Backbone as JSON, one array per atom type, in Angstrom:
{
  "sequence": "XXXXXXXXXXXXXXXXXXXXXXXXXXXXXXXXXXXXXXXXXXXXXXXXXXXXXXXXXXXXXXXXXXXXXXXXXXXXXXXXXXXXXXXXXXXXXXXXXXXXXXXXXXXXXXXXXXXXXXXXXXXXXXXXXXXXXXXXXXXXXXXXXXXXXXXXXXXXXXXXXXXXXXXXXXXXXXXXXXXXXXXXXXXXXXXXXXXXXXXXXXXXXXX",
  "N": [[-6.51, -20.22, -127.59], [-4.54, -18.78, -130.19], [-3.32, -15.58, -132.15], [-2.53, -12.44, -131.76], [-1.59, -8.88, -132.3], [-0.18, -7.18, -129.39], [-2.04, -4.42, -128.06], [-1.1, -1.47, -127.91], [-2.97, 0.03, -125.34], [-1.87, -2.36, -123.25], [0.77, -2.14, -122.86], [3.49, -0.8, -120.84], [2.71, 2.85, -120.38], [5.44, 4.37, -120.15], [7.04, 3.13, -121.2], [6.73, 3.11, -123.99], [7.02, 5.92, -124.36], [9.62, 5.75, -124.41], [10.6, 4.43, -126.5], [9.43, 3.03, -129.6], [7.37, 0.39, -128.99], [6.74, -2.56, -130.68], [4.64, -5.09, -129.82], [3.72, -8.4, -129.86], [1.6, -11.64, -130.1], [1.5, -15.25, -129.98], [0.21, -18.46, -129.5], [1.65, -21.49, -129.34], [0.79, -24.36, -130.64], [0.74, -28.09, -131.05], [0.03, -29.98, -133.19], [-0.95, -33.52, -135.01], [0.69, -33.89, -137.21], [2.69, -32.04, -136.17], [4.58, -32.91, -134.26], [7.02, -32.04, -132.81], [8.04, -30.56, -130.44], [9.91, -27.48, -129.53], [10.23, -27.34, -132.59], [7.55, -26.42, -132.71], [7.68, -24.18, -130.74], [9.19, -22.71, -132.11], [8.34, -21.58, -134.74], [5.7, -20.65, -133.99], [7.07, -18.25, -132.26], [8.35, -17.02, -134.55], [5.53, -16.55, -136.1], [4.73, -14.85, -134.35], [6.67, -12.42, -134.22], [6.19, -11.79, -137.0], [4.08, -10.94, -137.09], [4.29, -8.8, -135.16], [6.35, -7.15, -136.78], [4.55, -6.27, -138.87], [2.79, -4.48, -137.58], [4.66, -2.87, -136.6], [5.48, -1.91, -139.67], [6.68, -3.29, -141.56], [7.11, -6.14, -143.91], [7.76, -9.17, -142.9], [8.43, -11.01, -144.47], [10.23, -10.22, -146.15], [12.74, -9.73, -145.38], [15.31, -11.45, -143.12], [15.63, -12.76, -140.28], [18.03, -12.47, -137.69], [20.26, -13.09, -135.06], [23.07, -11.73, -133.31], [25.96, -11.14, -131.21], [26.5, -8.95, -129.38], [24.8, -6.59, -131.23], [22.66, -8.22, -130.1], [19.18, -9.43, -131.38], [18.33, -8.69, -134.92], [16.56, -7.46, -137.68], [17.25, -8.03, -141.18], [17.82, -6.56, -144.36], [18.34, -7.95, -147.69], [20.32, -6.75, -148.84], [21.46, -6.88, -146.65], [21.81, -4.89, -144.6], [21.12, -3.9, -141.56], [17.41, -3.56, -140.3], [15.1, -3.11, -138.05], [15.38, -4.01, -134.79], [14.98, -6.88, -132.78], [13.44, -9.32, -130.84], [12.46, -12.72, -129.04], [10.39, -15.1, -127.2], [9.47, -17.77, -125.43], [7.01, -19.32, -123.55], [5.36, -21.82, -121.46], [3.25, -22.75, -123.85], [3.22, -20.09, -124.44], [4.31, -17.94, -127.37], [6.34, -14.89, -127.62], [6.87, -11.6, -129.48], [9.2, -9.37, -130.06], [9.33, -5.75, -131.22], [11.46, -3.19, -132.03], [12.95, -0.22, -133.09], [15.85, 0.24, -134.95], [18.14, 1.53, -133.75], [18.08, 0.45, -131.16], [19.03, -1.65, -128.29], [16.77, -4.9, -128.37], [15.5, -6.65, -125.77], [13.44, -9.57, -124.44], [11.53, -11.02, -122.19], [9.39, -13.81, -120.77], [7.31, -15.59, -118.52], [4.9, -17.79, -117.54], [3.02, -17.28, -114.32], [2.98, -19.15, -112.23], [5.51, -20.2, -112.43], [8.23, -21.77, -110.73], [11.02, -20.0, -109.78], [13.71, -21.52, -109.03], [15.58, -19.77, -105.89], [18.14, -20.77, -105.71], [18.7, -21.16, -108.73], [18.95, -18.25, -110.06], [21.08, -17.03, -108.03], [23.13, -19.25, -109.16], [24.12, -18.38, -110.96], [23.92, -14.98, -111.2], [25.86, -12.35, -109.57], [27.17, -11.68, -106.41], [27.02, -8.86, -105.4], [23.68, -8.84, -106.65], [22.52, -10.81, -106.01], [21.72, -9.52, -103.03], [20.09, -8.02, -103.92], [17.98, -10.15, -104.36], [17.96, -11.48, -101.95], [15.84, -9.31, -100.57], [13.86, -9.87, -101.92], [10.21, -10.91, -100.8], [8.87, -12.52, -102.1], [7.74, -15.61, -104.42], [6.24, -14.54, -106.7], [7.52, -12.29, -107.05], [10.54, -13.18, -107.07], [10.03, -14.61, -109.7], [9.53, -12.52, -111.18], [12.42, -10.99, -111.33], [13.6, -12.83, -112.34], [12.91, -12.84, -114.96], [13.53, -10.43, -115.74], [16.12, -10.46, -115.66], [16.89, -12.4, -117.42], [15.77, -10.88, -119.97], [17.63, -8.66, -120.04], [19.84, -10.14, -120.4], [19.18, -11.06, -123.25], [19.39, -8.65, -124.72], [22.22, -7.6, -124.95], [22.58, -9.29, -126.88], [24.41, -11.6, -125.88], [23.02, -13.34, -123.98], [22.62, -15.85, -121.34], [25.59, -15.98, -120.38], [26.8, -13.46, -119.48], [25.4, -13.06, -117.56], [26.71, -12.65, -114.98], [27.59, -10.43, -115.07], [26.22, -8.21, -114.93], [24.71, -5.38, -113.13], [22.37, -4.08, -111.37], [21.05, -1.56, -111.22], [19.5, 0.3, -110.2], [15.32, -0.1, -109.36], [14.61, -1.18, -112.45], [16.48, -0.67, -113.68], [19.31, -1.65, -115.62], [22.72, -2.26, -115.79], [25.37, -2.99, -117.97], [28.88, -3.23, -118.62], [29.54, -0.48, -119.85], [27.22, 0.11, -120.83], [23.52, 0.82, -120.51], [20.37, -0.11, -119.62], [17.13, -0.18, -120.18], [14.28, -1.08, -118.13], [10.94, -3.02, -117.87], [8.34, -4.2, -116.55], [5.44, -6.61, -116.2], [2.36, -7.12, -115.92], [0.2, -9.87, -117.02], [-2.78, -11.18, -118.95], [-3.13, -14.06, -121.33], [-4.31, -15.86, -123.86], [-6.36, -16.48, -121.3], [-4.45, -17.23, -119.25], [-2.32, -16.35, -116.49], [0.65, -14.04, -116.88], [4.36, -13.43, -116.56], [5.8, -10.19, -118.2], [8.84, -9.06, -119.34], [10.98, -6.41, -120.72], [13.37, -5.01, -121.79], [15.34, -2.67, -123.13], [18.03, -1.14, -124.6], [19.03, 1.95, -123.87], [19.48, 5.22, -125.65], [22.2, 5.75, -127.88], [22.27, 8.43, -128.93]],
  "CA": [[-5.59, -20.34, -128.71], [-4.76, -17.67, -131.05], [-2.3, -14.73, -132.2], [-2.38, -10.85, -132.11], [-0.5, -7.82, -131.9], [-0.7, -6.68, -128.07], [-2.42, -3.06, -127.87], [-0.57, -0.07, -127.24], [-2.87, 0.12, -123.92], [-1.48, -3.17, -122.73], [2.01, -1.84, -122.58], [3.11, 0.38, -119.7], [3.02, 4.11, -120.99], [6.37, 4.95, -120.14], [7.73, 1.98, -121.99], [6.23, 3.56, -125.16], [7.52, 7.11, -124.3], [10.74, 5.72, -124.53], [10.43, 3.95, -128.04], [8.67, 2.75, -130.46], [7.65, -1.19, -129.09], [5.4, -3.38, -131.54], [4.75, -6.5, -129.36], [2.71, -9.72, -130.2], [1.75, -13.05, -129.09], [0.72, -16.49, -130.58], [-0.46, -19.73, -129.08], [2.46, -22.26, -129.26], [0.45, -26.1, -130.57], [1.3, -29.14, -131.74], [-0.41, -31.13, -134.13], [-0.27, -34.89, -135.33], [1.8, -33.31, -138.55], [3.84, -31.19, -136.23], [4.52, -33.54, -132.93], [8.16, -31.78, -132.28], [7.78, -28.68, -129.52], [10.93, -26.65, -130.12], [9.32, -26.86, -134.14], [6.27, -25.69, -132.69], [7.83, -23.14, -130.16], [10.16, -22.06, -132.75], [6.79, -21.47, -136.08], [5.27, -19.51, -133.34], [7.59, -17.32, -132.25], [8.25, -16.24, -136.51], [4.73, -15.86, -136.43], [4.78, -13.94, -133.02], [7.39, -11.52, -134.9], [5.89, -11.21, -138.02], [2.59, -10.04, -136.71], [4.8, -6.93, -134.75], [6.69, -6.11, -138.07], [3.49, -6.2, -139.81], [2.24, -3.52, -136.93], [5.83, -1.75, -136.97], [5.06, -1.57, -141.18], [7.49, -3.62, -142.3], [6.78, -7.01, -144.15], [8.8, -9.83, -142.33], [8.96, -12.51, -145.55], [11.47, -9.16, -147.55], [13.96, -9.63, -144.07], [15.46, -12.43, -142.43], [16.02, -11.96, -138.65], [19.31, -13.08, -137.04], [20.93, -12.93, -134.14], [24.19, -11.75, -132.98], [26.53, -10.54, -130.32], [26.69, -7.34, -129.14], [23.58, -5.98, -131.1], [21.24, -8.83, -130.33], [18.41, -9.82, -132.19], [17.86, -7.98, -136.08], [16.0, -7.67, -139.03], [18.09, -7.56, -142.33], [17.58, -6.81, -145.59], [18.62, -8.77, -148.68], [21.94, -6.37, -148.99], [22.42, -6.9, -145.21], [21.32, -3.66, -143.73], [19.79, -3.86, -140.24], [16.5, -2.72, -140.17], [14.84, -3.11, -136.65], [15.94, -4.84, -133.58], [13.75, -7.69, -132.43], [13.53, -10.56, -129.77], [11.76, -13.46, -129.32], [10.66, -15.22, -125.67], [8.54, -18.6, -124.97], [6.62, -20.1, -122.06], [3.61, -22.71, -121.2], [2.18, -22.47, -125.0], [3.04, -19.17, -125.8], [5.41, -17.47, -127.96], [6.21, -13.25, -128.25], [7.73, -11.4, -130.56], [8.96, -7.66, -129.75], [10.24, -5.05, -132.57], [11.47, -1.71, -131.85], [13.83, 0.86, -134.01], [17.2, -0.2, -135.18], [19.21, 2.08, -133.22], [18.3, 0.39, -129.71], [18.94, -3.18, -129.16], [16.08, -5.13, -126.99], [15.15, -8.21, -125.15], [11.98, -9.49, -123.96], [11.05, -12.5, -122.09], [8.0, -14.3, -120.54], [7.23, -16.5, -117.68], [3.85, -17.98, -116.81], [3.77, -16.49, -113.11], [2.93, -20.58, -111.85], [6.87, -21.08, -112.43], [8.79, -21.48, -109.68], [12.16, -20.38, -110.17], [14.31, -21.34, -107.28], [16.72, -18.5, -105.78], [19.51, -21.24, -106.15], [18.8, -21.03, -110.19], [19.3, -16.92, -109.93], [22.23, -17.34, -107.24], [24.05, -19.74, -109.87], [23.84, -17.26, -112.99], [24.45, -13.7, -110.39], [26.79, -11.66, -109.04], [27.02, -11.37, -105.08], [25.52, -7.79, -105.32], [22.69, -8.94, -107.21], [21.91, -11.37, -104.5], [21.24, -8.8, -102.51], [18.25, -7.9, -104.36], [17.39, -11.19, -104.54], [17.28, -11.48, -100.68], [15.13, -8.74, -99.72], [12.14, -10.47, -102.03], [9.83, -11.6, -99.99], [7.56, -13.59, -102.59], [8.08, -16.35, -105.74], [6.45, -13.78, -107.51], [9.08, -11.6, -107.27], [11.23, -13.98, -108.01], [10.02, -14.91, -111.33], [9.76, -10.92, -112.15], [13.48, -10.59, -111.33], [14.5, -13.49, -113.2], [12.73, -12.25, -116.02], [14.55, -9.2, -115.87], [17.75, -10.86, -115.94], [16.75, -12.89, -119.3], [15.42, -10.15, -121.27], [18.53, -8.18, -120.18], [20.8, -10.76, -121.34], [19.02, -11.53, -124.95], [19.1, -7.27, -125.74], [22.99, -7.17, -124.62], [23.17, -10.21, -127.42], [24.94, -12.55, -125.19], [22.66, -14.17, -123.52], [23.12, -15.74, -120.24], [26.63, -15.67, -120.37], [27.15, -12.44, -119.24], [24.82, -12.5, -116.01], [27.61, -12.23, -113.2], [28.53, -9.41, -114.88], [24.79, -7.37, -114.79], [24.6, -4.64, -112.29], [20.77, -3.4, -111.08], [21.82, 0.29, -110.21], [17.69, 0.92, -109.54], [14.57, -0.82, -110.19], [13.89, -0.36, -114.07], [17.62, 0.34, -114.64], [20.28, -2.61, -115.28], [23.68, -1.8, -116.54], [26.22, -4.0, -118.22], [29.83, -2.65, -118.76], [29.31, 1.03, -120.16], [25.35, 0.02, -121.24], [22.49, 0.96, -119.89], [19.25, -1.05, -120.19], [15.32, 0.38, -119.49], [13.4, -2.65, -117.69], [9.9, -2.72, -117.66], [7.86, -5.52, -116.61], [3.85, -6.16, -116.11], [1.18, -8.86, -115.52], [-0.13, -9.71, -118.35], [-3.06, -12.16, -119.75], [-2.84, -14.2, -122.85], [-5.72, -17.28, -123.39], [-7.1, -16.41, -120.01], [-3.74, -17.23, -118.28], [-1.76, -14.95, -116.2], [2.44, -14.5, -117.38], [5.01, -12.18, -116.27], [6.82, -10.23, -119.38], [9.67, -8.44, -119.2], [11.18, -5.54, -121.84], [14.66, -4.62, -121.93], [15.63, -1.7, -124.0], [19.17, 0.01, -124.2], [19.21, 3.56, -123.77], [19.84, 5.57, -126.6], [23.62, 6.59, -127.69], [21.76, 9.37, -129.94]],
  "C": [[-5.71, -19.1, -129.59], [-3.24, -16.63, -131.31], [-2.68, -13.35, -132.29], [-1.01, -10.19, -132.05], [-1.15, -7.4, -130.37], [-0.82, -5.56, -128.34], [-1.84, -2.46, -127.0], [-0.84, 0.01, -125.18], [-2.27, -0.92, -123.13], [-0.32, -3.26, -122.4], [2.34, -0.56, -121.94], [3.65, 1.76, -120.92], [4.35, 4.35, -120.97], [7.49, 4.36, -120.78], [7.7, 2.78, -123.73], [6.91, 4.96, -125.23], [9.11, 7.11, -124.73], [11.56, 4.93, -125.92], [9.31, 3.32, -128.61], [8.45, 1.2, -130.39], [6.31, -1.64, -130.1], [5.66, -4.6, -130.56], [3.53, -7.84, -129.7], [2.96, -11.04, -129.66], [1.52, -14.23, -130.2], [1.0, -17.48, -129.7], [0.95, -20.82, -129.77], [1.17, -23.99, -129.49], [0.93, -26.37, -131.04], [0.08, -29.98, -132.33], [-0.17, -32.45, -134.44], [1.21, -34.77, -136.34], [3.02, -32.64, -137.71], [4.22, -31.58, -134.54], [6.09, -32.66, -132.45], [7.88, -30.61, -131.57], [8.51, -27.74, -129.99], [10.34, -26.52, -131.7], [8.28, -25.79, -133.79], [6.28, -24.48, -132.05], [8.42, -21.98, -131.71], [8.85, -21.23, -134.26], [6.17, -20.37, -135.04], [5.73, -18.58, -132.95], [8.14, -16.51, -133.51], [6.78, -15.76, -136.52], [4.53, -14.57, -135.54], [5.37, -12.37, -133.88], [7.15, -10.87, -136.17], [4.53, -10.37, -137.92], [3.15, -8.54, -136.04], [6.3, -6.43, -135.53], [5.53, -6.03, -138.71], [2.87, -4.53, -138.97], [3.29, -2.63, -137.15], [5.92, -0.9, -138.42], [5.95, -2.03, -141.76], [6.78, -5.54, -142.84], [7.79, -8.18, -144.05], [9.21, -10.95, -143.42], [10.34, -11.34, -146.35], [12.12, -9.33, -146.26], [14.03, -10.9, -143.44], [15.91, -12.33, -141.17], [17.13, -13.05, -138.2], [19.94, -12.48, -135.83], [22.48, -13.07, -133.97], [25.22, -11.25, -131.74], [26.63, -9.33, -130.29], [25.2, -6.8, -129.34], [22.29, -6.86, -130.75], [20.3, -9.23, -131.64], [17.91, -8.67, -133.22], [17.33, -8.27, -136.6], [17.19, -7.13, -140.46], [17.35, -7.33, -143.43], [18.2, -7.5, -146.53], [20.19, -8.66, -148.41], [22.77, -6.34, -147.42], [22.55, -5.66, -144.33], [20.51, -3.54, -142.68], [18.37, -2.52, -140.27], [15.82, -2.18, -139.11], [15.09, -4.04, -135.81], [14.32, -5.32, -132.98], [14.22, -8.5, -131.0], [12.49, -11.59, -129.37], [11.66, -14.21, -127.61], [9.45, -16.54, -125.7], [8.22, -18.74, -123.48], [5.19, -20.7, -122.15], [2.97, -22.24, -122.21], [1.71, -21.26, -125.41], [4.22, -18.34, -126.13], [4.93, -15.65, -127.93], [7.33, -13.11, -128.61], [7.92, -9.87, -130.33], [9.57, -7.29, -130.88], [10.42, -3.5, -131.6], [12.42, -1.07, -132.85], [15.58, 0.33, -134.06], [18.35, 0.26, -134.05], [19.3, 1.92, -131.62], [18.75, -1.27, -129.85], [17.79, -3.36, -127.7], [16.02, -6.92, -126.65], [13.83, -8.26, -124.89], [11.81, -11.51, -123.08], [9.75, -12.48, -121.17], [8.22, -15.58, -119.54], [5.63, -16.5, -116.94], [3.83, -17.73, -115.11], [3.3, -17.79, -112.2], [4.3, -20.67, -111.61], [7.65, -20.75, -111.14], [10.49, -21.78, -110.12], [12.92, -19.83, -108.71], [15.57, -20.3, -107.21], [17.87, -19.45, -106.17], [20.07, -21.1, -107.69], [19.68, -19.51, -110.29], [20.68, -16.5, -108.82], [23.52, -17.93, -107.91], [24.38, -18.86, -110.85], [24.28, -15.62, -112.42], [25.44, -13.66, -110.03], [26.27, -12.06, -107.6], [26.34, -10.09, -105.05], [24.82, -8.08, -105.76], [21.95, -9.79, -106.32], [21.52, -11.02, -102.53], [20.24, -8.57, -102.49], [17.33, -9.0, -104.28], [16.78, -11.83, -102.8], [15.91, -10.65, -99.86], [13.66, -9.21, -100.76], [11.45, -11.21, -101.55], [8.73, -12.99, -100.72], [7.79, -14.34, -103.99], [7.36, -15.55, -106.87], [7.44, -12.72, -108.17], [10.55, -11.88, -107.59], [11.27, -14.25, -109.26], [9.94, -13.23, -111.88], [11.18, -10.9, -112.28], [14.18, -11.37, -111.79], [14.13, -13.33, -114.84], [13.22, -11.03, -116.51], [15.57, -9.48, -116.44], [17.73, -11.66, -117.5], [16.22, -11.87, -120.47], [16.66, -9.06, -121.14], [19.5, -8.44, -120.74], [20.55, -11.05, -122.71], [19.5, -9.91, -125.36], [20.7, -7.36, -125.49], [23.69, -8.61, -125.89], [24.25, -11.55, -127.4], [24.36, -13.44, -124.43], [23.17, -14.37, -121.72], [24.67, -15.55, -119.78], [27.21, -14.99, -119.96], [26.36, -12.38, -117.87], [25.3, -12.21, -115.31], [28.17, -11.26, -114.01], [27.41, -7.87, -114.75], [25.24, -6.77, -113.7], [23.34, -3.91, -112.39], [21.46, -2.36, -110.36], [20.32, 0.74, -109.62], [16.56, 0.34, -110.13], [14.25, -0.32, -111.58], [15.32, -0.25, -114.74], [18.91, -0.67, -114.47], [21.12, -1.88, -116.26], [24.97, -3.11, -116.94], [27.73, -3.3, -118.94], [29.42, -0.93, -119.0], [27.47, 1.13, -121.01], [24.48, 0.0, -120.52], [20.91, 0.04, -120.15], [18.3, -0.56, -119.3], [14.82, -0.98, -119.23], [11.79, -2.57, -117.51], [9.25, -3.84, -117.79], [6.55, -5.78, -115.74], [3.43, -7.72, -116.03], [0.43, -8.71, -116.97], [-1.02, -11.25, -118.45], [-3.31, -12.57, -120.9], [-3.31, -15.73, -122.6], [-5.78, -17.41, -121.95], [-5.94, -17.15, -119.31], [-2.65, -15.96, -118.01], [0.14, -15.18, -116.43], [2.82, -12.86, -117.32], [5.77, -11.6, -117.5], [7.61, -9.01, -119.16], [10.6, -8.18, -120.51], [12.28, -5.05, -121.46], [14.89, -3.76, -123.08], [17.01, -1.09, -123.7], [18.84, 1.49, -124.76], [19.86, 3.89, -124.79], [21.14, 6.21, -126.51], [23.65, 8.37, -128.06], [21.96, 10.62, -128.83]]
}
């Protein structure tokens, strides 16, 4: 049980080269006082987020974070000025919270690497080219990486699943969605001595 900020080394270098990520975790419980999950997912993932604005240097109680179409998940200020682009991701008792720089938008999600997510799930939600890729994996690990892909692609593109049959994987690391580009980067990762796949979506800068 517990919460941090994840360390720099725990995130692949080239992820970092390419912006500025703050990421953090916390421990998802429930209590007698706080028996509802979604409550308890939902308290942890705010704290998840406030621990990587606290690392980014911003103080998350002066901003309220909202979500919207197009840019995804923000931080505002009072007068309504986006500050940094966030995202938020549960699984099996634990919540993260990513931040990076206003001017990208991102995603992030998480899957204990136990889950078995069947190709029919990723088949219903894809394109026909994308089930391409999906054929030549030979292992349910690779499965749950590449459906983690596809969810942290859809939270940074601020639509959500909604938009999946319209994703295009042009190369591993590199999904595109109409005229947007999206960096993918995705690692093994433990958090209270279990192992979970997480996956980082970043759009490419217009700059």
């Amino acid at each position: 049980m517990g919460s941090e900020s994840i360390p720099v080394a725990h995130i692949p270098s080239n992820m970092i080269k390419t912006a500025s990520i703050h990421l953090a975790w916390a421990s998802v419980s429930v209590s007698n006082e706080q028996s509802n999950w979604k409550k308890a997912e939902y308290c942890a993932g705010r704290k998840a987020l406030s621990i990587a604005t606290s690392s980014y240097g911003i103080d998350a109680k002066e901003y309220s974070f909202n979500h919207a179409n197009i840019i995804g998940g923000r931080f505002t200020s009072r007068d309504g000025n986006y500050t940094v682009s966030a995202s938020i991701t549960h699984s099996k008792g634990i919540a993260l919270g990513v931040i990076c720089e206003e001017s990208r938008s991102i995603g992030v999600d998480i899957e204990h690497t136990n889950r078995i997510v069947g190709k029919e799930i990723i088949a219903y939600v894809c394109n026909e080219k994308l089930l391409g890729w999906l054929d030549s994996i030979e292992n349910e690990k690779g499965v749950v990486a590449l459906w983690t892909n596809i969810e942290a692609v859809c939270k940074a593109t601020g639509y959500g699943l909604s938009i999946a049959k319209e994703l295009e994987l042009v190369k591993k690391g590199v999904w595109k969605w109409g005229s947007r580009i999206f960096k993918v980067l995705d690692w093994l990762i433990f958090l209270n001595d279990e192992p979970y796949w997480i996956s980082i979506a970043i759009e490419e800068s217009n700059a």
